[in-house]
Amino acid sequence: MELISQNKVFDGWHKQYQHPSEVLSCPMRFAIYLPPNAAQGERVPVLYWLSGLTCSDENFMQKAGAQRIAAQLGIAIVAPDTSPRGDDVADEDRYDLGKGAGFYVNATQAPWSTHYRMYDYIVQELPALIEANFPVSASKAISGHSMGGHGALTIALKNPGMFSSVSAFSPICNPLHCPWGQTAFSAYLGNDRELWKQHDASELMKIAHGEQTVALVDQGEADTFLAEQLKPEALQAAAQQSQYPLTLRMHSGYDHSYYFIASFIEEHLHFHAERLFA
C-alpha cells in the first residue's frame, strides 16, 4: 500500500491509501479513520462506509463530521472508492454508469466484467486488507448513502452474520423499479431480472429469514429523488412481509445532501456501537 495523505483529527488519524486490487484489476484508493486508541495500538471495530453516485472516499470523510464521535466511541471508519478507476477501466459519459457508479455488484457483461467487481472488493478483498494492516478487530458494521446505501443493505442482507448492524441514508431501496437501478443493472448484469433481484434490497428483505442483520434507514422527505429513485416504501413493505428488524425514519425538510447525513451521523454511529461492542 502507498500512503497518499494523512491528517490528525480529534487525536486520531485520517489516512488515504492506494493499493493494487487483484479483484478489480486496477489501483484502488480508500480512506481510513483510526481513533486515538487504535493509533496507540488497540484493536478496534470497523464501520465500512459506502458512498453514492459520483463520489469517492473523500466525500464522507470531509463532509459528514463523523470523526469526533468515532474518536469518542473508539470505532475505525473505512471509506472505499465507489468504482474501479484508471485509463483502461470502462466508462460512459454519464454520472450514473461507469466510474463513480459501481453499484457494489459483480458485473457479468462486457466491457464491465473486467473491472467492475465491487461486491467482491467490499465483501472479501478490502476487509482482508484492512484486518491485515491496521489495528482493527474482526467486528464490523456497514453503512452508506444513496447508491452506497443500496450497497450496504444488499451486502448485509446477502451476508448475514458478517456485520453486526447495517444502516443507510437515502438508499436506493428498489433498483428493479427505478431509472438508476435499471440503467446500471442492465449494463452490468444483462437482461436477467432474476439476477437483478439478488442485488435489490427490497427483494432480498422479502425473503430474509433466519439470521438477520438489524437495520436503520433514514430518509429525508424533501429529497428530490425520493419518489422516482429511492422508494423506501418498498423496503418497508418487504420488512413487514418477512418480519425483518428494520427501523425506517422519515425526516421532514431534509434533502439528499451531506447536510442530512451530518445531522444524523452521530445517531448512526451510536446505533452501530451498541452492537459492535455488545
XYZ file of N, CA, C and O in Angstrom, residues 1 13-19 28-35 38 44-52 56-62 64 66-67 70-71 74-82 104 118 121-145 148-149 151-152 155 162-163 165 167 258 265 269 272 276:
352
model
N 0.836 -1.200 0.000
C 0.000 0.000 0.000
C 0.869 1.248 0.000
O 1.953 1.269 0.582
N -6.280 9.581 13.484
C -5.664 9.865 12.185
C -6.581 9.471 11.039
O -7.102 8.357 10.999
N -6.754 10.421 10.126
C -7.398 10.138 8.850
C -6.293 9.916 7.825
O -5.414 10.773 7.655
N -6.329 8.762 7.141
C -5.278 8.445 6.176
C -5.908 7.954 4.880
O -6.918 7.251 4.891
N -5.268 8.315 3.772
C -5.647 7.824 2.447
C -4.550 6.914 1.926
O -3.362 7.254 2.008
N -4.960 5.790 1.364
C -4.014 4.830 0.797
C -4.440 4.449 -0.617
O -5.626 4.475 -0.959
N -3.456 4.064 -1.405
C -3.709 3.430 -2.694
C -3.068 2.057 -2.694
O -1.989 1.871 -2.116
N -3.723 1.097 -3.314
C -3.171 -0.253 -3.351
C -3.590 -0.922 -4.652
O -4.621 -0.577 -5.249
N -6.627 0.924 -6.466
C -7.798 1.430 -5.748
C -7.346 2.282 -4.568
O -6.304 2.053 -3.976
N -8.200 3.237 -4.244
C -7.919 4.124 -3.119
C -8.991 3.936 -2.053
O -10.164 3.678 -2.364
N -8.588 4.036 -0.802
C -9.548 4.052 0.293
C -9.039 5.009 1.364
O -7.858 5.359 1.414
N -9.948 5.449 2.222
C -9.595 6.263 3.380
C -9.926 5.487 4.639
O -10.874 4.688 4.661
N -9.147 5.715 5.684
C -9.427 5.096 6.978
C -9.254 6.136 8.072
O -8.317 6.944 8.031
N -10.200 6.159 8.999
C -10.033 6.966 10.205
C -9.745 6.023 11.359
O -10.534 5.115 11.654
N -8.608 6.232 12.005
C -8.208 5.439 13.164
C -8.377 6.291 14.414
O -7.740 7.340 14.546
N -9.274 5.905 15.333
C -9.483 6.689 16.549
C -8.248 6.656 17.444
O -7.327 5.862 17.206
N -6.862 3.298 18.643
C -6.265 2.485 17.579
C -4.886 3.013 17.217
O -3.970 2.236 16.928
N -9.638 -2.148 17.283
C -10.969 -1.534 17.377
C -11.862 -2.095 16.281
O -11.383 -2.566 15.242
N -13.181 -2.043 16.474
C -14.106 -2.468 15.413
C -14.139 -1.454 14.275
O -13.672 -0.312 14.425
N -14.711 -1.852 13.149
C -14.689 -1.032 11.941
C -16.104 -0.808 11.413
O -16.901 -1.742 11.340
N -16.390 0.439 11.022
C -17.572 0.763 10.247
C -17.142 1.004 8.807
O -16.332 1.887 8.540
N -17.670 0.225 7.884
C -17.409 0.437 6.458
C -18.491 1.366 5.909
O -19.683 1.109 6.086
N -18.065 2.432 5.253
C -18.989 3.410 4.685
C -18.912 3.359 3.159
O -17.837 3.504 2.570
N -20.059 3.163 2.514
C -20.144 3.106 1.058
C -20.839 4.372 0.550
O -21.966 4.662 0.930
N -20.163 5.091 -0.321
C -20.689 6.365 -0.812
C -21.528 6.189 -2.070
O -21.622 5.105 -2.642
N -22.137 7.297 -2.517
C -23.087 7.268 -3.602
C -22.524 7.682 -4.939
O -21.309 7.863 -5.105
N -16.297 9.653 -4.120
C -15.074 8.879 -3.895
C -14.971 8.639 -2.393
O -15.941 8.829 -1.651
N -13.791 8.272 -1.923
C -13.585 8.102 -0.489
C -13.635 9.433 0.261
O -13.817 9.456 1.484
N -13.499 10.546 -0.450
C -13.312 11.834 0.221
C -14.611 12.458 0.714
O -14.602 13.189 1.717
N -15.727 12.214 0.039
C -16.962 12.927 0.374
C -17.368 12.740 1.828
O -17.616 13.702 2.558
N -17.454 11.482 2.250
C -17.877 11.205 3.621
C -16.866 11.734 4.626
O -17.234 12.377 5.617
N -15.603 11.474 4.407
C -14.584 11.857 5.378
C -14.499 13.372 5.556
O -14.185 13.863 6.639
N -14.787 14.129 4.513
C -14.658 15.577 4.590
C -15.951 16.275 4.990
O -15.910 17.388 5.511
N -19.132 14.606 6.445
C -20.114 14.011 7.354
C -19.900 14.404 8.809
O -20.842 14.348 9.609
N -18.034 12.785 11.028
C -18.150 11.556 11.820
C -16.977 11.319 12.762
O -17.087 10.531 13.709
N -15.839 11.977 12.534
C -14.625 11.620 13.269
C -14.714 11.900 14.768
O -14.168 11.153 15.576
N -16.650 9.041 16.302
C -15.862 7.815 16.132
C -14.687 7.791 17.100
O -14.340 6.732 17.647
N -14.072 8.953 17.322
C -12.961 9.037 18.274
C -13.438 8.737 19.692
O -12.779 8.008 20.450
N -14.382 4.958 19.852
C -13.321 4.002 19.557
C -13.639 3.104 18.395
O -13.415 1.887 18.444
N -14.183 3.691 17.321
C -14.538 2.948 16.121
C -13.725 3.470 14.946
O -13.644 4.684 14.727
N -13.121 2.575 14.176
C -12.460 2.956 12.934
C -13.506 3.062 11.828
O -14.518 2.362 11.850
N -13.255 3.943 10.867
C -14.137 4.082 9.707
C -13.304 3.869 8.454
O -12.239 4.473 8.297
N -13.792 3.017 7.557
C -13.132 2.771 6.274
C -14.076 3.187 5.159
O -15.222 2.735 5.111
N -13.591 4.061 4.284
C -14.396 4.546 3.161
C -13.690 4.211 1.855
O -12.711 4.857 1.489
N -14.150 3.195 1.132
C -13.562 2.870 -0.167
C -14.074 3.806 -1.253
O -15.021 4.573 -1.048
N -13.452 3.744 -2.414
C -13.958 4.442 -3.585
C -15.243 3.752 -4.052
O -15.580 2.648 -3.609
N -15.951 4.395 -4.972
C -17.248 3.884 -5.415
C -17.178 3.030 -6.676
O -18.197 2.475 -7.099
N -21.788 -1.584 -6.421
C -21.447 -2.645 -5.473
C -21.974 -4.015 -5.913
O -22.453 -4.819 -5.104
N -17.211 -4.701 -7.622
C -17.195 -4.008 -6.342
C -17.764 -4.853 -5.202
O -17.381 -4.690 -4.043
N -14.946 -6.864 -3.929
C -13.963 -5.964 -3.315
C -14.390 -5.590 -1.897
O -13.577 -5.629 -0.963
N -15.672 -5.255 -1.710
C -16.152 -4.838 -0.391
C -16.294 -6.022 0.557
O -15.988 -5.921 1.749
N -16.738 -7.164 0.063
C -17.005 -8.311 0.929
C -15.732 -9.083 1.268
O -15.585 -9.587 2.390
N -14.790 -9.158 0.333
C -13.624 -10.020 0.517
C -12.305 -9.252 0.602
O -11.625 -9.278 1.625
N -11.934 -8.594 -0.480
C -10.567 -8.068 -0.567
C -10.296 -6.941 0.424
O -9.274 -6.967 1.126
N -11.176 -5.954 0.487
C -10.894 -4.802 1.343
C -10.875 -5.158 2.834
O -9.933 -4.775 3.538
N -11.861 -5.887 3.373
C -11.771 -6.253 4.794
C -10.519 -7.053 5.128
O -9.909 -6.853 6.189
N -10.118 -7.960 4.249
C -8.896 -8.737 4.497
C -7.680 -7.826 4.538
O -6.780 -7.990 5.383
N -7.628 -6.860 3.638
C -6.525 -5.903 3.603
C -6.489 -5.053 4.872
O -5.422 -4.850 5.472
N -7.654 -4.561 5.286
C -7.730 -3.715 6.482
C -7.314 -4.501 7.725
O -6.508 -4.028 8.544
N -7.826 -5.717 7.864
C -7.537 -6.502 9.065
C -6.088 -6.961 9.112
O -5.543 -7.196 10.196
N -5.441 -7.058 7.964
C -4.043 -7.484 7.936
C -3.063 -6.344 8.190
O -1.916 -6.597 8.575
N -3.507 -5.102 8.001
C -2.563 -3.986 8.021
C -2.844 -2.908 9.058
O -2.023 -1.986 9.207
N -3.963 -3.000 9.768
C -4.310 -1.955 10.728
C -4.755 -2.592 12.050
O -5.171 -3.755 12.074
N -4.699 -1.824 13.142
C -5.070 -2.364 14.454
C -6.587 -2.405 14.629
O -7.179 -1.634 15.388
N -7.234 -3.300 13.891
C -8.682 -3.446 13.964
C -9.028 -4.887 14.314
O -8.252 -5.807 14.069
N -10.216 -5.051 14.860
C -10.718 -6.386 15.173
C -11.538 -6.904 13.989
O -11.704 -6.217 12.979
N -12.077 -8.097 14.158
C -12.911 -8.676 13.105
C -14.356 -8.186 13.187
O -15.159 -8.497 12.310
N -14.689 -7.396 14.206
C -16.046 -6.876 14.361
C -16.262 -5.711 13.402
O -15.469 -4.769 13.375
N -17.334 -5.770 12.636
C -17.563 -4.720 11.650
C -19.046 -4.485 11.419
O -19.874 -5.382 11.560
N -19.342 -3.250 11.045
C -20.674 -2.819 10.651
C -20.550 -2.149 9.289
O -19.439 -1.882 8.810
N -21.689 -1.870 8.664
C -21.647 -1.280 7.328
C -22.764 -0.251 7.192
O -23.853 -0.413 7.739
N -22.458 0.823 6.466
C -23.410 1.895 6.263
C -23.146 2.539 4.912
O -22.130 2.265 4.263
N -24.054 3.406 4.464
C -23.830 4.071 3.193
C -24.935 5.036 2.849
O -25.964 5.125 3.534
N -24.735 5.754 1.755
C -25.653 6.799 1.305
C -26.044 6.556 -0.145
O -25.183 6.302 -0.989
N -24.633 3.956 -2.228
C -23.913 3.262 -1.165
C -24.839 2.683 -0.118
O -24.527 1.662 0.501
N -25.986 3.323 0.102
C -26.987 2.730 0.987
C -27.541 1.456 0.396
O -27.754 0.465 1.102
N -25.814 -0.460 -1.580
C -24.733 -1.422 -1.406
C -24.661 -1.964 0.003
O -24.511 -3.176 0.214
N -24.773 -1.091 0.993
C -24.695 -1.532 2.386
C -25.815 -2.506 2.719
O -25.592 -3.561 3.326
N -25.408 -5.918 0.649
C -24.274 -6.714 1.122
C -24.574 -7.320 2.486
O -24.265 -8.490 2.749
N -22.084 -11.403 8.916
C -20.806 -10.754 8.615
C -20.684 -9.411 9.326
O -19.598 -9.035 9.776
N -21.810 -8.691 9.420
C -21.824 -7.369 10.035
C -22.739 -7.371 11.251
O -23.801 -8.003 11.242
N -24.401 -4.835 12.270
C -25.527 -3.952 12.012
C -25.316 -3.290 10.661
O -24.209 -3.240 10.127
N -26.767 0.302 8.357
C -27.595 1.495 8.303
C -27.415 2.174 6.956
O -26.464 1.896 6.223
N -25.266 15.972 2.054
C -24.482 15.651 3.244
C -24.895 16.487 4.450
O -24.508 16.172 5.575
N -25.578 11.498 11.613
C -24.480 10.521 11.631
C -24.126 10.103 13.058
O -23.758 8.948 13.299
N -23.759 6.238 14.357
C -22.555 5.692 14.986
C -22.886 5.062 16.344
O -22.363 3.998 16.686
N -24.555 1.693 15.718
C -23.594 0.644 15.422
C -22.754 0.275 16.642
O -22.460 -0.906 16.872
N -21.582 -3.303 17.947
C -20.157 -3.650 17.776
C -19.495 -4.022 19.103
O -18.597 -4.856 19.143
